[in-house]
């Protein structure tokens, strides 16, 4: 069976302040979206990708991604929604519709990967895919939490300090058995900040594998500057 990745890239990018949707911001000559998709396909473990973009960016995305599409790789462009959850749901629908009656049955593994984590190397993607292929139904790449994390109340007063050794920061790509991810999205009433959160809500177990520092999410101008530093000296 094949591996497909849904890449939500329909966020407004307000926090980055570039004046255009974040995934369409260039990093050292290539957009974040193009880097994210190329990174997945180059990992050697991802066959097909569906990118989810704002409705007025579909043609731009099509031409940007055309050169990544070939006989081995299906690259589908879908239209995003108001929240990330809506965007991923649209992407899953577009992907399954592409295969008609077969639907998602052509896939062993479905990944969801933020376009904003466009410097993610192959290794964490391979670990996630491997864990799903070995029988886990949901897998997230994680890193230890380096800061102490506080729980606060509505007024900002600290109400608790969870033991840091039991906390992890979660990245993408997150990987799923297709039936489990589709069931989680079918059941999802409201929004979630990550896909595994929806799987937890339907009572399925989520496994962790080691993430990678380079899989950081580009959210602010500081993150963007860090990404440029990482890419300095590399080819565009
Ligand atoms: O806003 P945040 O950085 O958490 O978004 C994570 C990813 O989800 C980004 O790649 C963004 O483009 C995408 N997104 C989306 N549709 C939305 C909001 C965010 O595809 N409505």
CSV table of C-alpha atoms and ligand atoms in Angstrom, one decimal:
chain,number,residue,atom,x,y,z
A,1,UNK,CA,0.0,0.0,0.0
A,2,UNK,CA,0.9,3.6,-0.6
A,3,UNK,CA,1.7,6.5,1.8
A,4,UNK,CA,-0.1,9.8,1.3
A,5,UNK,CA,0.4,13.1,3.1
A,6,UNK,CA,-2.1,15.9,3.6
A,7,UNK,CA,-0.3,19.3,3.8
A,8,UNK,CA,-2.5,22.0,5.3
A,9,UNK,CA,-1.2,25.3,3.9
A,10,UNK,CA,-4.3,27.5,4.0
A,11,UNK,CA,-3.4,29.5,7.1
A,12,UNK,CA,-3.4,33.3,6.8
A,13,UNK,CA,0.1,33.7,8.3
A,14,UNK,CA,-0.9,36.8,10.3
A,15,UNK,CA,1.7,36.1,13.0
A,16,UNK,CA,4.5,36.0,10.4
A,17,UNK,CA,3.4,39.4,9.1
A,18,UNK,CA,4.6,38.8,5.6
A,19,UNK,CA,1.3,40.1,4.1
A,20,UNK,CA,0.6,36.9,2.3
A,21,UNK,CA,-0.4,33.3,3.3
A,22,UNK,CA,2.5,31.8,5.2
A,23,UNK,CA,3.1,28.8,3.0
A,24,UNK,CA,3.6,31.1,0.0
A,25,UNK,CA,6.4,33.0,1.7
A,26,UNK,CA,9.8,32.3,0.1
A,27,UNK,CA,12.7,30.9,2.0
A,28,UNK,CA,16.0,31.1,0.2
A,29,UNK,CA,14.4,31.0,-3.3
A,30,UNK,CA,11.6,28.5,-2.8
A,31,UNK,CA,8.3,28.8,-1.0
A,32,UNK,CA,7.7,27.0,2.3
A,33,UNK,CA,5.0,25.0,0.6
A,34,UNK,CA,7.3,23.8,-2.2
A,35,UNK,CA,10.0,22.9,0.4
A,36,UNK,CA,7.5,21.0,2.6
A,37,UNK,CA,6.2,18.9,-0.3
A,38,UNK,CA,9.6,18.3,-1.8
A,39,UNK,CA,10.9,17.2,1.6
A,40,UNK,CA,8.1,14.6,2.0
A,41,UNK,CA,8.6,13.2,-1.5
A,42,UNK,CA,12.4,13.2,-1.1
A,43,UNK,CA,12.1,11.3,2.1
A,44,UNK,CA,11.6,8.2,0.0
A,45,UNK,CA,8.6,7.1,2.1
A,46,UNK,CA,5.8,9.3,0.8
A,47,UNK,CA,4.1,8.5,-2.5
A,48,UNK,CA,1.3,11.1,-2.8
A,49,UNK,CA,0.6,14.5,-1.5
A,50,UNK,CA,-2.5,16.7,-1.2
A,51,UNK,CA,-1.8,20.3,-0.4
A,52,UNK,CA,-4.6,22.5,1.0
A,53,UNK,CA,-4.4,26.2,0.0
A,54,UNK,CA,-6.6,29.3,0.1
A,55,UNK,CA,-9.1,29.3,-2.7
A,56,UNK,CA,-7.4,32.2,-4.5
A,57,UNK,CA,-4.1,30.4,-4.5
A,58,UNK,CA,-5.1,27.1,-6.2
A,59,UNK,CA,-3.6,28.0,-9.6
A,60,UNK,CA,-0.4,29.3,-8.1
A,61,UNK,CA,0.0,26.1,-6.1
A,62,UNK,CA,-0.8,23.9,-9.2
A,63,UNK,CA,2.0,25.6,-11.2
A,64,UNK,CA,4.4,25.6,-8.2
A,65,UNK,CA,4.0,21.9,-7.6
A,66,UNK,CA,3.7,20.7,-11.2
A,67,UNK,CA,7.4,19.8,-11.4
A,68,UNK,CA,7.1,17.6,-8.3
A,69,UNK,CA,4.3,15.5,-9.9
A,70,UNK,CA,5.2,12.5,-12.0
A,71,UNK,CA,4.2,8.9,-12.7
A,72,UNK,CA,5.3,7.9,-9.2
A,73,UNK,CA,3.8,10.8,-7.3
A,74,UNK,CA,0.2,12.1,-7.3
A,75,UNK,CA,0.1,15.7,-6.2
A,76,UNK,CA,-3.4,17.0,-5.6
A,77,UNK,CA,-4.4,20.6,-4.7
A,78,UNK,CA,-7.4,21.2,-2.6
A,79,UNK,CA,-9.1,24.3,-1.1
A,80,UNK,CA,-8.8,25.2,2.6
A,81,UNK,CA,-11.3,26.1,5.2
A,82,UNK,CA,-11.7,28.5,8.1
A,83,UNK,CA,-9.8,26.4,10.6
A,84,UNK,CA,-6.9,23.9,10.2
A,85,UNK,CA,-9.3,21.1,11.0
A,86,UNK,CA,-11.5,22.2,8.1
A,87,UNK,CA,-8.5,22.4,5.8
A,88,UNK,CA,-7.3,18.9,6.7
A,89,UNK,CA,-10.9,17.5,6.3
A,90,UNK,CA,-11.1,19.0,2.8
A,91,UNK,CA,-7.7,17.5,1.9
A,92,UNK,CA,-8.7,14.1,3.0
A,93,UNK,CA,-11.9,14.3,0.9
A,94,UNK,CA,-10.0,15.4,-2.2
A,95,UNK,CA,-7.5,12.6,-1.8
A,96,UNK,CA,-10.0,9.9,-1.4
A,97,UNK,CA,-12.2,11.3,-4.2
A,98,UNK,CA,-9.2,11.0,-6.5
A,99,UNK,CA,-9.3,7.2,-6.2
A,100,UNK,CA,-13.1,6.9,-6.8
A,101,UNK,CA,-14.6,3.7,-5.3
A,102,UNK,CA,-11.2,2.6,-3.9
A,103,UNK,CA,-11.1,5.8,-1.7
A,104,UNK,CA,-8.5,5.7,1.0
A,105,UNK,CA,-8.1,1.9,0.7
A,106,UNK,CA,-5.1,2.4,-1.6
A,107,UNK,CA,-3.1,3.7,1.4
A,108,UNK,CA,-1.4,2.0,4.3
A,109,UNK,CA,-0.5,5.2,6.0
A,110,UNK,CA,-1.9,8.7,5.9
A,111,UNK,CA,0.3,11.6,7.2
A,112,UNK,CA,-0.7,15.1,8.1
A,113,UNK,CA,2.2,17.6,7.8
A,114,UNK,CA,2.2,21.4,8.4
A,115,UNK,CA,3.6,23.3,5.4
A,116,UNK,CA,5.1,25.6,8.1
A,117,UNK,CA,7.4,22.8,9.2
A,118,UNK,CA,9.1,22.9,5.8
A,119,UNK,CA,12.7,22.1,6.9
A,120,UNK,CA,11.7,18.7,8.4
A,121,UNK,CA,14.3,16.1,7.4
A,122,UNK,CA,13.6,12.6,6.2
A,123,UNK,CA,14.4,10.8,9.4
A,124,UNK,CA,11.4,11.7,11.6
A,125,UNK,CA,9.1,11.1,8.6
A,126,UNK,CA,10.6,7.7,8.2
A,127,UNK,CA,10.2,6.9,11.9
A,128,UNK,CA,6.5,7.9,11.8
A,129,UNK,CA,5.7,5.8,8.7
A,130,UNK,CA,7.6,2.8,10.1
A,131,UNK,CA,5.7,2.9,13.3
A,132,UNK,CA,2.3,3.0,11.5
A,133,UNK,CA,3.4,0.1,9.2
A,134,UNK,CA,4.4,-1.9,12.4
A,135,UNK,CA,0.8,-1.6,13.7
A,136,UNK,CA,0.4,1.7,15.6
A,137,UNK,CA,-2.8,3.4,14.6
A,138,UNK,CA,-1.5,6.9,15.4
A,139,UNK,CA,2.0,8.2,15.7
A,140,UNK,CA,3.4,11.7,16.6
A,141,UNK,CA,7.0,12.9,16.5
A,142,UNK,CA,8.0,14.5,19.7
A,143,UNK,CA,10.8,16.3,21.5
A,144,UNK,CA,11.4,16.7,25.2
A,145,UNK,CA,10.1,20.0,26.7
A,146,UNK,CA,13.1,22.2,27.6
A,147,UNK,CA,11.2,24.9,29.4
A,148,UNK,CA,9.2,24.4,32.6
A,149,UNK,CA,5.5,24.6,31.6
A,150,UNK,CA,2.9,26.2,33.9
A,151,UNK,CA,-0.8,25.8,33.9
A,152,UNK,CA,-2.4,29.2,34.5
A,153,UNK,CA,-6.0,30.5,35.2
A,154,UNK,CA,-7.9,33.1,33.2
A,155,UNK,CA,-6.2,35.9,35.1
A,156,UNK,CA,-2.7,34.5,34.4
A,157,UNK,CA,-2.0,33.2,37.9
A,158,UNK,CA,-0.2,29.9,38.1
A,159,UNK,CA,-2.4,27.0,39.2
A,160,UNK,CA,0.1,24.2,38.7
A,161,UNK,CA,3.4,22.9,37.4
A,162,UNK,CA,3.2,19.6,35.5
A,163,UNK,CA,6.2,17.4,35.8
A,164,UNK,CA,8.3,18.3,32.8
A,165,UNK,CA,9.7,14.7,32.4
A,166,UNK,CA,6.2,13.6,31.4
A,167,UNK,CA,5.7,16.3,28.8
A,168,UNK,CA,6.6,16.4,25.1
A,169,UNK,CA,6.4,19.0,22.4
A,170,UNK,CA,4.6,17.6,19.3
A,171,UNK,CA,5.6,18.1,15.7
A,172,UNK,CA,4.5,16.8,12.3
A,173,UNK,CA,4.3,14.7,10.2
A,174,UNK,CA,1.8,12.8,12.3
A,175,UNK,CA,0.9,9.4,10.9
A,176,UNK,CA,-2.2,7.3,11.0
A,177,UNK,CA,-3.9,4.1,9.9
A,178,UNK,CA,-6.3,5.6,7.3
A,179,UNK,CA,-9.5,4.2,8.8
A,180,UNK,CA,-8.6,5.7,12.2
A,181,UNK,CA,-7.8,9.2,10.8
A,182,UNK,CA,-11.0,9.2,8.7
A,183,UNK,CA,-13.1,8.1,11.7
A,184,UNK,CA,-11.5,10.8,13.9
A,185,UNK,CA,-12.4,13.5,11.3
A,186,UNK,CA,-15.9,12.1,10.9
A,187,UNK,CA,-16.4,12.3,14.6
A,188,UNK,CA,-14.7,15.7,15.0
A,189,UNK,CA,-17.3,18.2,16.1
A,190,UNK,CA,-15.1,21.1,16.8
A,191,UNK,CA,-11.5,22.1,16.1
A,192,UNK,CA,-8.2,20.7,17.4
A,193,UNK,CA,-4.7,22.0,17.3
A,194,UNK,CA,-3.4,18.7,16.0
A,195,UNK,CA,-4.7,15.6,14.3
A,196,UNK,CA,-3.7,13.1,16.9
A,197,UNK,CA,-5.9,15.1,19.4
A,198,UNK,CA,-8.9,14.1,17.3
A,199,UNK,CA,-7.8,10.4,17.4
A,200,UNK,CA,-7.4,10.6,21.2
A,201,UNK,CA,-11.0,11.8,21.4
A,202,UNK,CA,-12.3,8.6,19.7
A,203,UNK,CA,-10.4,6.6,22.2
A,204,UNK,CA,-7.5,5.3,20.1
A,205,UNK,CA,-4.0,5.1,21.3
A,206,UNK,CA,-1.4,7.5,20.1
A,207,UNK,CA,2.3,6.5,20.0
A,208,UNK,CA,5.4,8.7,20.0
A,209,UNK,CA,8.6,8.6,18.1
A,210,UNK,CA,11.6,10.9,18.2
A,211,UNK,CA,11.1,14.2,16.4
A,212,UNK,CA,13.8,16.5,15.1
A,213,UNK,CA,14.9,20.0,15.9
A,214,UNK,CA,14.7,21.0,12.2
A,215,UNK,CA,11.0,20.1,12.2
A,216,UNK,CA,10.3,23.4,14.1
A,217,UNK,CA,7.2,25.3,12.9
A,218,UNK,CA,7.8,28.7,11.2
A,219,UNK,CA,5.3,30.9,12.9
A,220,UNK,CA,7.0,34.3,13.7
A,221,UNK,CA,9.5,36.5,12.0
A,222,UNK,CA,12.1,35.1,14.4
A,223,UNK,CA,11.4,31.5,13.2
A,224,UNK,CA,11.7,32.7,9.6
A,225,UNK,CA,15.1,34.2,10.3
A,226,UNK,CA,16.2,30.9,12.0
A,227,UNK,CA,15.1,29.0,8.9
A,228,UNK,CA,17.2,31.3,6.7
A,229,UNK,CA,20.2,30.7,8.9
A,230,UNK,CA,19.6,26.9,8.6
A,231,UNK,CA,19.5,27.2,4.8
A,232,UNK,CA,22.5,29.5,4.4
A,233,UNK,CA,25.0,28.0,2.0
A,234,UNK,CA,22.5,25.4,0.7
A,235,UNK,CA,21.3,25.6,-2.9
A,236,UNK,CA,18.0,27.5,-3.4
B,1,LIG,O1,-1.5,28.5,12.4
B,1,LIG,P1,-0.6,27.3,12.4
B,1,LIG,O2,0.8,27.7,12.2
B,1,LIG,O3,-0.8,26.5,13.6
B,1,LIG,O4,-1.0,26.4,11.2
B,1,LIG,C1,-0.4,25.2,11.0
B,1,LIG,C2,-0.6,24.8,9.5
B,1,LIG,O5,-2.0,24.7,9.2
B,1,LIG,C3,0.0,25.8,8.6
B,1,LIG,O6,0.7,25.1,7.6
B,1,LIG,C4,-1.2,26.5,8.0
B,1,LIG,O7,-1.1,27.0,6.7
B,1,LIG,C5,-2.3,25.5,8.1
B,1,LIG,N1,-3.7,26.0,8.2
B,1,LIG,C6,-4.6,25.7,7.2
B,1,LIG,N2,-5.9,26.2,7.3
B,1,LIG,C7,-6.3,27.0,8.3
B,1,LIG,C8,-5.3,27.4,9.3
B,1,LIG,C9,-4.0,26.8,9.2
B,1,LIG,O8,-4.3,24.9,6.3
B,1,LIG,N3,-7.5,27.5,8.3
